[in-house]
mmCIF file of C-alpha atoms in Angstrom:
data_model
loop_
_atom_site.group_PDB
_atom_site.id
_atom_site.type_symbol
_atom_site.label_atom_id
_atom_site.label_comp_id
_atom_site.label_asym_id
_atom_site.label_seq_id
_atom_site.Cartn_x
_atom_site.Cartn_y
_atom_site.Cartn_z
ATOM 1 C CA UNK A 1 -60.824 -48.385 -126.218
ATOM 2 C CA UNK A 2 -61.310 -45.732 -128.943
ATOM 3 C CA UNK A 3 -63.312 -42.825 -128.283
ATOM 4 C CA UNK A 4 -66.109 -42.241 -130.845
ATOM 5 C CA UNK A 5 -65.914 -39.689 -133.134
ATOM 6 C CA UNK A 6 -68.378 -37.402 -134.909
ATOM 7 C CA UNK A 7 -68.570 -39.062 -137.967
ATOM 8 C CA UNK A 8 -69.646 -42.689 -136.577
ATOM 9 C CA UNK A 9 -72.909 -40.759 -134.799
ATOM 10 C CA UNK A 10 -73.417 -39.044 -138.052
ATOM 11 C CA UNK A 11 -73.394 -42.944 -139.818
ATOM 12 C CA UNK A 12 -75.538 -44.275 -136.964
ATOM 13 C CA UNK A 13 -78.286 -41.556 -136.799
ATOM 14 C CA UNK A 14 -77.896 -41.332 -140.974
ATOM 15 C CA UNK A 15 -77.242 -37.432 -140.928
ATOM 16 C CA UNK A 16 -74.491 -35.057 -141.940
ATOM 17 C CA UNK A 17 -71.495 -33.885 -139.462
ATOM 18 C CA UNK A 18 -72.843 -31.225 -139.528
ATOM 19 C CA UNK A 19 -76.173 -31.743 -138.245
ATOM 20 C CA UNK A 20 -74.649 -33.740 -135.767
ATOM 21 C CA UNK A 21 -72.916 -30.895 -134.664
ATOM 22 C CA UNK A 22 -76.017 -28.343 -135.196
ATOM 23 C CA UNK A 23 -78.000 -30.444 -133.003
ATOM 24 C CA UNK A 24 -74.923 -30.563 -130.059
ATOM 25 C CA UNK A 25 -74.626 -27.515 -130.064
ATOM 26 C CA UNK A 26 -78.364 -26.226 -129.850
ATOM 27 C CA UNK A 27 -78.822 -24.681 -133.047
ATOM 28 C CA UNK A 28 -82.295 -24.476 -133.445
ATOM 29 C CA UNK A 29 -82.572 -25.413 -137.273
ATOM 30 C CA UNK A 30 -82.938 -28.873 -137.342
ATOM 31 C CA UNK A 31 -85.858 -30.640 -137.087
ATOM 32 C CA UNK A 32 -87.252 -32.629 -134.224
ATOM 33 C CA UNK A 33 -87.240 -35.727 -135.545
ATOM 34 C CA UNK A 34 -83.936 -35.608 -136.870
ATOM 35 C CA UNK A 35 -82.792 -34.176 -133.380
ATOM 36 C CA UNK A 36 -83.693 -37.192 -131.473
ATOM 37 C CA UNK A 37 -82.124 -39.629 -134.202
ATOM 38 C CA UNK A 38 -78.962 -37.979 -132.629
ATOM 39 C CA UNK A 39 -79.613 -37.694 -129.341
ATOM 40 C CA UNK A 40 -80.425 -41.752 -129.556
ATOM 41 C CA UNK A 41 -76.928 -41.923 -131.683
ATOM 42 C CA UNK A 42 -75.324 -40.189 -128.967
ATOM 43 C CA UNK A 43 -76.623 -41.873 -126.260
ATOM 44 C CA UNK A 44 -75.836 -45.368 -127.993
ATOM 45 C CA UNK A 45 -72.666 -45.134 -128.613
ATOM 46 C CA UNK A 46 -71.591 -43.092 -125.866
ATOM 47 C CA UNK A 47 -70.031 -40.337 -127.634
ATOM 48 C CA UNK A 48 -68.274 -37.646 -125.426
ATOM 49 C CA UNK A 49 -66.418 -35.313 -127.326
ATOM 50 C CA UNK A 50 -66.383 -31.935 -127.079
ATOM 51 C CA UNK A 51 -69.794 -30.349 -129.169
ATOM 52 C CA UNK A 52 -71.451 -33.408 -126.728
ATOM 53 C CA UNK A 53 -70.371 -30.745 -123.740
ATOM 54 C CA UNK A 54 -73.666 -28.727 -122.393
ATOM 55 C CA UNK A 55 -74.039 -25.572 -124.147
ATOM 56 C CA UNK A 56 -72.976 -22.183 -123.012
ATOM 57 C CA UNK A 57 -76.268 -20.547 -121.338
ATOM 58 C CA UNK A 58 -78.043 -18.000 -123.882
ATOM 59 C CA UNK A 59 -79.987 -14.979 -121.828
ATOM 60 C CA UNK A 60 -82.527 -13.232 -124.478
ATOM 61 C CA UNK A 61 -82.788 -9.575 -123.334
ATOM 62 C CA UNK A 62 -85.887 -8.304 -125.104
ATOM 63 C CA UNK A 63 -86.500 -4.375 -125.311
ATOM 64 C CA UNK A 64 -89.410 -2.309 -125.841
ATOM 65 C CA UNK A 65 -86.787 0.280 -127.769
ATOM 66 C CA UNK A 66 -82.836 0.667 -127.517
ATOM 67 C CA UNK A 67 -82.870 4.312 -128.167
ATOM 68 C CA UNK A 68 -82.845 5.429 -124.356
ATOM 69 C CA UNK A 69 -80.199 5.904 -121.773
ATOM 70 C CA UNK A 70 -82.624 3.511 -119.438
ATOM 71 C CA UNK A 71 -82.337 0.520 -122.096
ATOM 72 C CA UNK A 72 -78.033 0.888 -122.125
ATOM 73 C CA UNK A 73 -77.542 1.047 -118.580
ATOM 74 C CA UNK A 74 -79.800 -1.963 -117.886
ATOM 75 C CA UNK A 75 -77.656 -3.611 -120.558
ATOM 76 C CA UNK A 76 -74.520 -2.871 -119.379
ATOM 77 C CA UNK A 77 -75.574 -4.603 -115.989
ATOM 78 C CA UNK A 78 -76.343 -7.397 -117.942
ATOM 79 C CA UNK A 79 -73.289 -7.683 -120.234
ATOM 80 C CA UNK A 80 -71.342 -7.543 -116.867
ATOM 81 C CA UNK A 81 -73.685 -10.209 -115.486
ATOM 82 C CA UNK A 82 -73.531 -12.059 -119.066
ATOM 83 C CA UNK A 83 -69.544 -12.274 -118.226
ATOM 84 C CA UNK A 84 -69.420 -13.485 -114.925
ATOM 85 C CA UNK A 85 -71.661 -16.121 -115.270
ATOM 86 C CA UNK A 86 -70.052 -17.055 -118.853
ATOM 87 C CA UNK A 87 -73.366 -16.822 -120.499
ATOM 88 C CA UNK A 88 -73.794 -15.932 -124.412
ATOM 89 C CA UNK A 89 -76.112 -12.358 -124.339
ATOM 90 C CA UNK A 90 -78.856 -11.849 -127.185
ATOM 91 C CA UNK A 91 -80.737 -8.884 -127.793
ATOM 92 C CA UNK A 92 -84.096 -8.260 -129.384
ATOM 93 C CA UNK A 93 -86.108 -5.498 -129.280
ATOM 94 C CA UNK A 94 -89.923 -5.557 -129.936
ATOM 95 C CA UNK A 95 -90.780 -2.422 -132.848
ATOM 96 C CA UNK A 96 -88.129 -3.349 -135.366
ATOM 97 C CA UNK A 97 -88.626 -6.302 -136.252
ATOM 98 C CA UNK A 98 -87.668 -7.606 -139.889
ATOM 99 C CA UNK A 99 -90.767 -9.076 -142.059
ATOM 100 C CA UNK A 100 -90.695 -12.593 -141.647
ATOM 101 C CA UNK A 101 -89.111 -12.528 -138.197
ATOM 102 C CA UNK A 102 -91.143 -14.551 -135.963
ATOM 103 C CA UNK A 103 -91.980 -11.791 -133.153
ATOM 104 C CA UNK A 104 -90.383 -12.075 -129.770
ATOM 105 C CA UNK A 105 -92.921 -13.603 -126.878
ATOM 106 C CA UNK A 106 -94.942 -15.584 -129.517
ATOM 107 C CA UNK A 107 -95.417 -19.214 -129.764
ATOM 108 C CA UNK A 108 -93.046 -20.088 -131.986
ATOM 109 C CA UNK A 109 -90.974 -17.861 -130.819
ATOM 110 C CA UNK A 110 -90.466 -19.327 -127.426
ATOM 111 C CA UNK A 111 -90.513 -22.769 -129.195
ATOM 112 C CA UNK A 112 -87.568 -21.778 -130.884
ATOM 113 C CA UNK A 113 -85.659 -20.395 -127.578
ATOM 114 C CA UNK A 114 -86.772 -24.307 -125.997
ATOM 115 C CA UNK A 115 -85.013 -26.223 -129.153
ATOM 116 C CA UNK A 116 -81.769 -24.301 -128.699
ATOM 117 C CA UNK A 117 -81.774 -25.579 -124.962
ATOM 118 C CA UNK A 118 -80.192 -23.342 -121.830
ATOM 119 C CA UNK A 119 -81.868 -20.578 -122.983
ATOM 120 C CA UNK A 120 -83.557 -17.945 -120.938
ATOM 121 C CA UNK A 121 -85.279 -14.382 -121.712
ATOM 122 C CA UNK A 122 -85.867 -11.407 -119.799
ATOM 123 C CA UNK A 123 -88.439 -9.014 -120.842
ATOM 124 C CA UNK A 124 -87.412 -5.603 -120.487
ATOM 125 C CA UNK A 125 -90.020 -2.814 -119.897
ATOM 126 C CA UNK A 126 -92.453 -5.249 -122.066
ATOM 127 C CA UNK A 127 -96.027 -6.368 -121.706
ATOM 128 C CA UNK A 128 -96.593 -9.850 -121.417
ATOM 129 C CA UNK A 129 -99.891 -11.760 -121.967
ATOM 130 C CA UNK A 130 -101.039 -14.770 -119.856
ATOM 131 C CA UNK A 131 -100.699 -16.509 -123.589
ATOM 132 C CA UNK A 132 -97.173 -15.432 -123.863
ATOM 133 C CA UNK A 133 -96.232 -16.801 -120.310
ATOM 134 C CA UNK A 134 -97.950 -20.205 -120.621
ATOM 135 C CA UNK A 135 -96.382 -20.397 -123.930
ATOM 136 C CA UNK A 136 -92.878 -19.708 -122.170
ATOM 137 C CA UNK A 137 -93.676 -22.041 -119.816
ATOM 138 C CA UNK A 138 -94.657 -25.136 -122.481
ATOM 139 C CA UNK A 139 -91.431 -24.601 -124.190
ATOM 140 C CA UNK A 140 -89.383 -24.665 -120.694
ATOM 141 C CA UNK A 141 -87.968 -21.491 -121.221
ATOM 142 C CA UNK A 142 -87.720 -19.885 -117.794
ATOM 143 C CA UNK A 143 -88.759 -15.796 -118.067
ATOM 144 C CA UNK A 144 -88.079 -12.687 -116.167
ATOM 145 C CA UNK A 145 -89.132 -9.329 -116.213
ATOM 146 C CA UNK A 146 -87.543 -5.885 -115.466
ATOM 147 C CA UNK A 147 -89.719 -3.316 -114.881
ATOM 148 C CA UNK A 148 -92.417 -5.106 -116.382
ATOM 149 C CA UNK A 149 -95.428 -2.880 -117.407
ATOM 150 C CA UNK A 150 -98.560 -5.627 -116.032
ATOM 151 C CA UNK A 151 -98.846 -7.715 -113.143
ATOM 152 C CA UNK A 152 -97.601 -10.879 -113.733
ATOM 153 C CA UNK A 153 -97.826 -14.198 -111.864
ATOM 154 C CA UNK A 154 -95.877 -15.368 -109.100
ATOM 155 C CA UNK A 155 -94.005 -18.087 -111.517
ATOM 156 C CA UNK A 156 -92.199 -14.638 -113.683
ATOM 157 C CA UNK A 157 -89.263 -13.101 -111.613
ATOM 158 C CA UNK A 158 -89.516 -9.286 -111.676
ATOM 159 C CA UNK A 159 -87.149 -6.838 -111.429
ATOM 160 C CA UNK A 160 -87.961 -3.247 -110.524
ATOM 161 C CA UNK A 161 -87.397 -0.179 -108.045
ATOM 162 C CA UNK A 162 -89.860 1.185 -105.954
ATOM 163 C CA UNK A 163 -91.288 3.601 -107.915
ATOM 164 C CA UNK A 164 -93.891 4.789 -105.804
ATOM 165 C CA UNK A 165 -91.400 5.781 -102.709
ATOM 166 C CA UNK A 166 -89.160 7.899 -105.779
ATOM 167 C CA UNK A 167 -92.496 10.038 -107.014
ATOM 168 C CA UNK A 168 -93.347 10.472 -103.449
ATOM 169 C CA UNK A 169 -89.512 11.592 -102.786
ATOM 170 C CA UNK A 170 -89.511 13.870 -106.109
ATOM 171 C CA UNK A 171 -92.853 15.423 -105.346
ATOM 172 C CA UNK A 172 -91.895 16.435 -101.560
ATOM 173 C CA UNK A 173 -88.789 17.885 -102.448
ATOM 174 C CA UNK A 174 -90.500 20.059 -104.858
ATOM 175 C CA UNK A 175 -93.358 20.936 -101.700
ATOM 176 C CA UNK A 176 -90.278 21.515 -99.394
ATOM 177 C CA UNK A 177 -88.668 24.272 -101.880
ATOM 178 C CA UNK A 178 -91.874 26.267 -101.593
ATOM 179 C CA UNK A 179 -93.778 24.936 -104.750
ATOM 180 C CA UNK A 180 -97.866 23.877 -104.518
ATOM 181 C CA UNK A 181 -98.108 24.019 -108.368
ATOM 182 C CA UNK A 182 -96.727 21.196 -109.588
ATOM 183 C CA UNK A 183 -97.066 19.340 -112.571
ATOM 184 C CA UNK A 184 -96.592 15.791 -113.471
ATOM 185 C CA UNK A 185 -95.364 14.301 -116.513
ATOM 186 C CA UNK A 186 -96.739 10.998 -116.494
ATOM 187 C CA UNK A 187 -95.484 7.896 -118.259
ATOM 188 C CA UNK A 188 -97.537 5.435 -120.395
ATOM 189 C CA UNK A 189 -100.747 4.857 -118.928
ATOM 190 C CA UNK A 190 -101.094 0.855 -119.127
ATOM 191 C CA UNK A 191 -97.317 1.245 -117.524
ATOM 192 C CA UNK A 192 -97.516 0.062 -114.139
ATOM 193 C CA UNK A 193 -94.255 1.781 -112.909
ATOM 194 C CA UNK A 194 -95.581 4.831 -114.611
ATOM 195 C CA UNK A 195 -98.310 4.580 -112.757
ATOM 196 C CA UNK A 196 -96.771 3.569 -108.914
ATOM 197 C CA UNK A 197 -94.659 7.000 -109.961
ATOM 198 C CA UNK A 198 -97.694 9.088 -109.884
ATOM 199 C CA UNK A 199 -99.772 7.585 -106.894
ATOM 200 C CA UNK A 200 -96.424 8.657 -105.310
ATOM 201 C CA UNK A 201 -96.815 11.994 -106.864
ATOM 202 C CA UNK A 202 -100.796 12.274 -105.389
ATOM 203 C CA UNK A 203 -99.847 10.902 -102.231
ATOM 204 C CA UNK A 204 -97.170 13.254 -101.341
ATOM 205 C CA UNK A 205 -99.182 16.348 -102.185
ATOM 206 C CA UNK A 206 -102.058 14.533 -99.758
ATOM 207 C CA UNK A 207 -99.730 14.286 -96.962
ATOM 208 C CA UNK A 208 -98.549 17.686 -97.148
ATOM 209 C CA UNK A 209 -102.756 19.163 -97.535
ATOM 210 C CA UNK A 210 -102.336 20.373 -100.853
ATOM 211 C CA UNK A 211 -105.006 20.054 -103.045
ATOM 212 C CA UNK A 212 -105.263 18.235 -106.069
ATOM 213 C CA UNK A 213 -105.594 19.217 -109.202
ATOM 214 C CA UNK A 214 -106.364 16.986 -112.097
ATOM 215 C CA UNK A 215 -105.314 19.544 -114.732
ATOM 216 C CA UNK A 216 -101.834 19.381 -113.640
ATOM 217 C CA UNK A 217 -101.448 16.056 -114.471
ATOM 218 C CA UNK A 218 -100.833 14.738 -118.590
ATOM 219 C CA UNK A 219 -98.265 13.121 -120.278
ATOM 220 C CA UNK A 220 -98.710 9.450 -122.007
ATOM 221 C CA UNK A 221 -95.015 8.717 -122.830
ATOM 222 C CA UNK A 222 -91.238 8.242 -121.010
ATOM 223 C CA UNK A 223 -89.836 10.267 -123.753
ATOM 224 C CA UNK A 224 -88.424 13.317 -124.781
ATOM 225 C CA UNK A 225 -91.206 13.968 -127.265
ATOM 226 C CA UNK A 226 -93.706 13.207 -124.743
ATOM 227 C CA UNK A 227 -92.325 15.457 -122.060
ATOM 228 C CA UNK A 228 -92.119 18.206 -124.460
ATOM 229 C CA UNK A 229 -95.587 18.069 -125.416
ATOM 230 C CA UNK A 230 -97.068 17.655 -121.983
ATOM 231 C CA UNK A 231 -95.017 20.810 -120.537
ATOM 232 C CA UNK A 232 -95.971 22.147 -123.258
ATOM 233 C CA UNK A 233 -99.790 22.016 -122.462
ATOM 234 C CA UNK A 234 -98.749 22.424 -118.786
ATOM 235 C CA UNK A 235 -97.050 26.076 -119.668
ATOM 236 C CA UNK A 236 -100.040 26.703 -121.403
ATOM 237 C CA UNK A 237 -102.347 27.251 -118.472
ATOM 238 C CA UNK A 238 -103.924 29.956 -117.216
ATOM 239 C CA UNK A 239 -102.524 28.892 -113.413
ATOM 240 C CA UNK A 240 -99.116 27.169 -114.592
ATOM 241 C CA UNK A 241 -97.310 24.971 -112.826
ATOM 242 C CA UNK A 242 -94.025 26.829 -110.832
ATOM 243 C CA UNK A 243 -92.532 22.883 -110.862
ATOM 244 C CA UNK A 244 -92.774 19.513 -112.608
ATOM 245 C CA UNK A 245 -91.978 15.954 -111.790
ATOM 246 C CA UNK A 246 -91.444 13.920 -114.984
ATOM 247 C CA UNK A 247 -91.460 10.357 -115.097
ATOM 248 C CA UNK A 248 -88.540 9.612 -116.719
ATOM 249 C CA UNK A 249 -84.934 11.959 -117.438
ATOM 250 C CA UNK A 250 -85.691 11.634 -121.002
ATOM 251 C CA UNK A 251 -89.537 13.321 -120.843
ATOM 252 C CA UNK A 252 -88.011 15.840 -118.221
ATOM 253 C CA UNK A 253 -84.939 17.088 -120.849
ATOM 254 C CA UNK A 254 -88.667 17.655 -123.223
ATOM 255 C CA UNK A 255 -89.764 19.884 -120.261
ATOM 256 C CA UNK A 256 -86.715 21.467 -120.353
ATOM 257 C CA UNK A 257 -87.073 22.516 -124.335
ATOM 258 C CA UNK A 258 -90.702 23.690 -123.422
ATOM 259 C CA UNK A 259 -89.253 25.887 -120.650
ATOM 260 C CA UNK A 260 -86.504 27.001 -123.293
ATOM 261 C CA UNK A 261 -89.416 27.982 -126.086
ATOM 262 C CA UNK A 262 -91.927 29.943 -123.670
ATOM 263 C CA UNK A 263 -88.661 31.796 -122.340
ATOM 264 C CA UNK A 264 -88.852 30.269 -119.205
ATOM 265 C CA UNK A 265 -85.856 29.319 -117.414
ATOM 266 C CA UNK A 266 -84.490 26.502 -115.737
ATOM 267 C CA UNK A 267 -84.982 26.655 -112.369
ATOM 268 C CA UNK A 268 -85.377 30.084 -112.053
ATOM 269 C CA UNK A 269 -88.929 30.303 -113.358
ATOM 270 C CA UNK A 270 -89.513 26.567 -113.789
ATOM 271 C CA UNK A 271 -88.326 23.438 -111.494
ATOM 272 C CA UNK A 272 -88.099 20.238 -112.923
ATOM 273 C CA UNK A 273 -87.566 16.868 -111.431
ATOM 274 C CA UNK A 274 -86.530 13.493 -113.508
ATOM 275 C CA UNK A 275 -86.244 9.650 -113.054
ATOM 276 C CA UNK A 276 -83.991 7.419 -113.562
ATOM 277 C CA UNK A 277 -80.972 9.015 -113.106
ATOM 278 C CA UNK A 278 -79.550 8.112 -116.583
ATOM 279 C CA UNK A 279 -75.999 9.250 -118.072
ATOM 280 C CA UNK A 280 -78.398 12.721 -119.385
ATOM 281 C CA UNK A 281 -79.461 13.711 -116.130
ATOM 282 C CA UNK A 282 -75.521 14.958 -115.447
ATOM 283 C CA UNK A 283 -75.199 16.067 -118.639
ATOM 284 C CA UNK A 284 -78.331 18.394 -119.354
ATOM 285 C CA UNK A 285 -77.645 22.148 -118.619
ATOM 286 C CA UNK A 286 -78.485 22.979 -115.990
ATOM 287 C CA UNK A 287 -77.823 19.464 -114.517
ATOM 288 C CA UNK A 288 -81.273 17.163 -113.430
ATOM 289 C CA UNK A 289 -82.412 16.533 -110.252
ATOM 290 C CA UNK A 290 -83.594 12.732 -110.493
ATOM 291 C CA UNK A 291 -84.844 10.002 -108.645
ATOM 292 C CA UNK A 292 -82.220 7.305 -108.837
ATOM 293 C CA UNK A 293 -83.221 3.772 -109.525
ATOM 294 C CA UNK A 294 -80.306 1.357 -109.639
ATOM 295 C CA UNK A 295 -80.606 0.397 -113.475
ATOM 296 C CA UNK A 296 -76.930 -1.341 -113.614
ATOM 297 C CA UNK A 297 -77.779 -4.001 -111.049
ATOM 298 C CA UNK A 298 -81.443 -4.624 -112.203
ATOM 299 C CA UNK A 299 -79.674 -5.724 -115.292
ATOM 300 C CA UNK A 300 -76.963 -8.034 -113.340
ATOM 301 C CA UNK A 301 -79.657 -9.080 -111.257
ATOM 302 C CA UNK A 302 -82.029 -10.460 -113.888
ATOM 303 C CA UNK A 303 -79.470 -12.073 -115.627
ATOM 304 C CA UNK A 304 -78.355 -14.073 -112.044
ATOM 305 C CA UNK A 305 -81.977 -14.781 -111.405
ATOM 306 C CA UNK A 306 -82.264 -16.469 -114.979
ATOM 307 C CA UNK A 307 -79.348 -18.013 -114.720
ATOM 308 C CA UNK A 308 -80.176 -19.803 -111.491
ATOM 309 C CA UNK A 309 -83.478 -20.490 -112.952
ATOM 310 C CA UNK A 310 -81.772 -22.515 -115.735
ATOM 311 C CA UNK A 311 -79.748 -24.562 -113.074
ATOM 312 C CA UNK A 312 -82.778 -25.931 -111.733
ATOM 313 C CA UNK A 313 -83.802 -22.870 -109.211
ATOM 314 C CA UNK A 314 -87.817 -22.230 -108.068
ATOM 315 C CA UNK A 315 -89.793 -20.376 -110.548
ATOM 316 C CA UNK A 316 -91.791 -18.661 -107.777
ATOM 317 C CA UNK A 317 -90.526 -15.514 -106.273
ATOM 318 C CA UNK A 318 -92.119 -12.239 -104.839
ATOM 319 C CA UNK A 319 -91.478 -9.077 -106.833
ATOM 320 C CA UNK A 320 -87.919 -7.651 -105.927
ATOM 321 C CA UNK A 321 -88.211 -3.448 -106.170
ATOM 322 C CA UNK A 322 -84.310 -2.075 -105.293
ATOM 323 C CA UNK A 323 -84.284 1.755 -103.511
ATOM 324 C CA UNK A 324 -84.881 4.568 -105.001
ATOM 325 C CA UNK A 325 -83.270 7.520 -104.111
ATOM 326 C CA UNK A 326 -82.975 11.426 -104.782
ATOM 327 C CA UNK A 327 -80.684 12.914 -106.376
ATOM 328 C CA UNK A 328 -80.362 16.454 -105.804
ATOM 329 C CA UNK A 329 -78.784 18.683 -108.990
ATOM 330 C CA UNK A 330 -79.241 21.952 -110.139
ATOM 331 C CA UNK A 331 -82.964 22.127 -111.911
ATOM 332 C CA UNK A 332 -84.849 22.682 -108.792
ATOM 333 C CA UNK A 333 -84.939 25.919 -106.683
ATOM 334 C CA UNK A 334 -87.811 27.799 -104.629
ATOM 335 C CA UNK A 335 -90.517 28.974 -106.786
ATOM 336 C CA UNK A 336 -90.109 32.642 -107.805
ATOM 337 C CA UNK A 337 -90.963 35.329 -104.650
ATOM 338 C CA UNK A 338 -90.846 32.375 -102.054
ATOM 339 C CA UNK A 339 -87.900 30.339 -100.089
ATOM 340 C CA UNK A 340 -87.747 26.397 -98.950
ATOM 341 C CA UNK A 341 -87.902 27.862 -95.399
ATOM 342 C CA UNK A 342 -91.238 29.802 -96.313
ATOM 343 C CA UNK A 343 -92.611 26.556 -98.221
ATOM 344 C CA UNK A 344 -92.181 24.162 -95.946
ATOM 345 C CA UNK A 345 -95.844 24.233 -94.430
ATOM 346 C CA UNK A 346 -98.869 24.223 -96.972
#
């Protein structure tokens, strides 16, 4: 019996080859209507060849901004994961998009990812709306989250670290050194990482009886630009802070200009304290003490959750935060006059 070939579905659903082979394949520019003509042509004539095989899984990574060590290490965790798994990796990121694109997260947008078929996105550092997730949901494209800035319901797989246990690390070290001025760089404030990072940051000066002091605290960014301006404004005190814990390795290198400008040095006169533990943290002179979070395998891991979500896996999952750890470098120190030893009760 002779196999059937791509032209006799093309006859029997009345379409090009090439729309046959559009529609096998997932592209999503054909239209509905003419999709299901050759689906039914498919189906009735039992054609098996090879664009009839399931697609290759797509995984949508979806970034608030590339431009940050942060964004290319989770990436390179998901490449990896991408390879392993022999899944196709897109990339999208949200603030440079081309007029006429249809945004990522919209309606259409998702109804788009659903037509292509074995496709799932992960939403990287991104808000999502209850609107965006239902419409994720309607078009059966399964979504997961690293990092993800809002709370988000028990059917969205999330990927994170535990951010509060890292501020609380960062800030203790810098109480153990000797230091009871100490700043905080915060991130953006509807972040909700940013904002585990500094109820780590409160509690730790809490635990160790030192007072708080709301002045000490600014910052609206996990930049460079934003950590320069708020140590900026920090320096600028008439009681400046002897240390700072930054939110990110990117806003603490902008404390580290700030120091450099008011002819303060590194840690001499000023400690300083990251996150992340990017590729800049051992690069920046003098080198950054950071809080690790495992950025590489939140990548991999997202993309393994998504992919096991396409092959059928629950939707519902608790919130998975990996360790955070400390990374000791060369930007912190006792504060000037005083020794760890000395520091190490309020």
């Amino acid at each position: 019996m002779k196999r059937t070939t791509l032209s006799q579905v093309a006859a029997e659903a009345g379409v090009s080859k090439g729309t046959v082979s559009k529609v096998l394949n997932g592209r999503p520019d054909v239209g509905e209507d003419t999709r299901e003509k050759v689906r039914a042509a498919v189906a009735a004539l039992g054609y098996t060849g090879s664009a009839a095989r399931r697609p290759r899984p797509a995984i949508v990574l979806v970034f608030d901004t590339l431009e940050s060590n942060y964004s290319l290490q989770v990436m390179a965790g998901a490449v990896d994961a991408c390879g392993r798994a022999d899944a196709d990796l897109l990339l999208s990121t949200l603030p440079s998009l081309e007029q006429g694109d249809v945004p990522p997260f919209s309606g259409e947008w998702f109804a788009r990812c659903g037509r292509r078929g074995e496709t799932a996105v992960i939403a990287v550092t991104t808000p999502l709306t209850a609107e965006q997730v239902a419409a994720a949901a309607h078009a059966q494209v399964p979504l997961v989250a690293i990092d993800p800035v809002n709370s988000l319901p028990s059917t969205v797989p999330s990927i994170g670290s535990t951010n509060w246990a890292g501020g609380y690390e960062a800030t203790t070290h810098l109480l153990e050194l000797g230091h009871r001025r100490i700043g905080h760089l915060g991130g953006p404030g509807q972040s909700l990482p940013a904002r585990e990072r500094l109820a780590g940051y409160r509690s730790a000066l809490e635990s160790a009886e030192v007072p708080r002091d709301p002045e000490l605290v600014t910052g609206n960014g996990f930049s460079y630009e934003a950590g320069f301006a708020g140590a900026q404004e920090l320096l600028e005190l008439e009681h400046p802070p002897t240390a700072l814990f930054a939110a990110s390795d990117e806003a603490a290198l902008g404390a580290f200009e700030a120091a450099r400008q008011a002819s303060l040095r590194v840690p001499e006169d000023l400690s300083v304290v990251g996150f992340d533990d990017t590729l800049i943290a051992r690069w920046a002179s003098p080198k950054l003490t950071t809080v690790r979070q495992p950025l590489h395998a939140m990548g991999e891991m997202a993309v393994e959750r998504a992919v096991t979500l396409l092959a059928g896996g629950s939707r519902r999952a608790h919130p998975l935060q990996l360790q955070t750890s400390l990374v000791e470098r060369s930007s912190t120190a006792p504060p000037r006059g005083g020794t760890a030893a000395e520091g190490a009760t309020p």
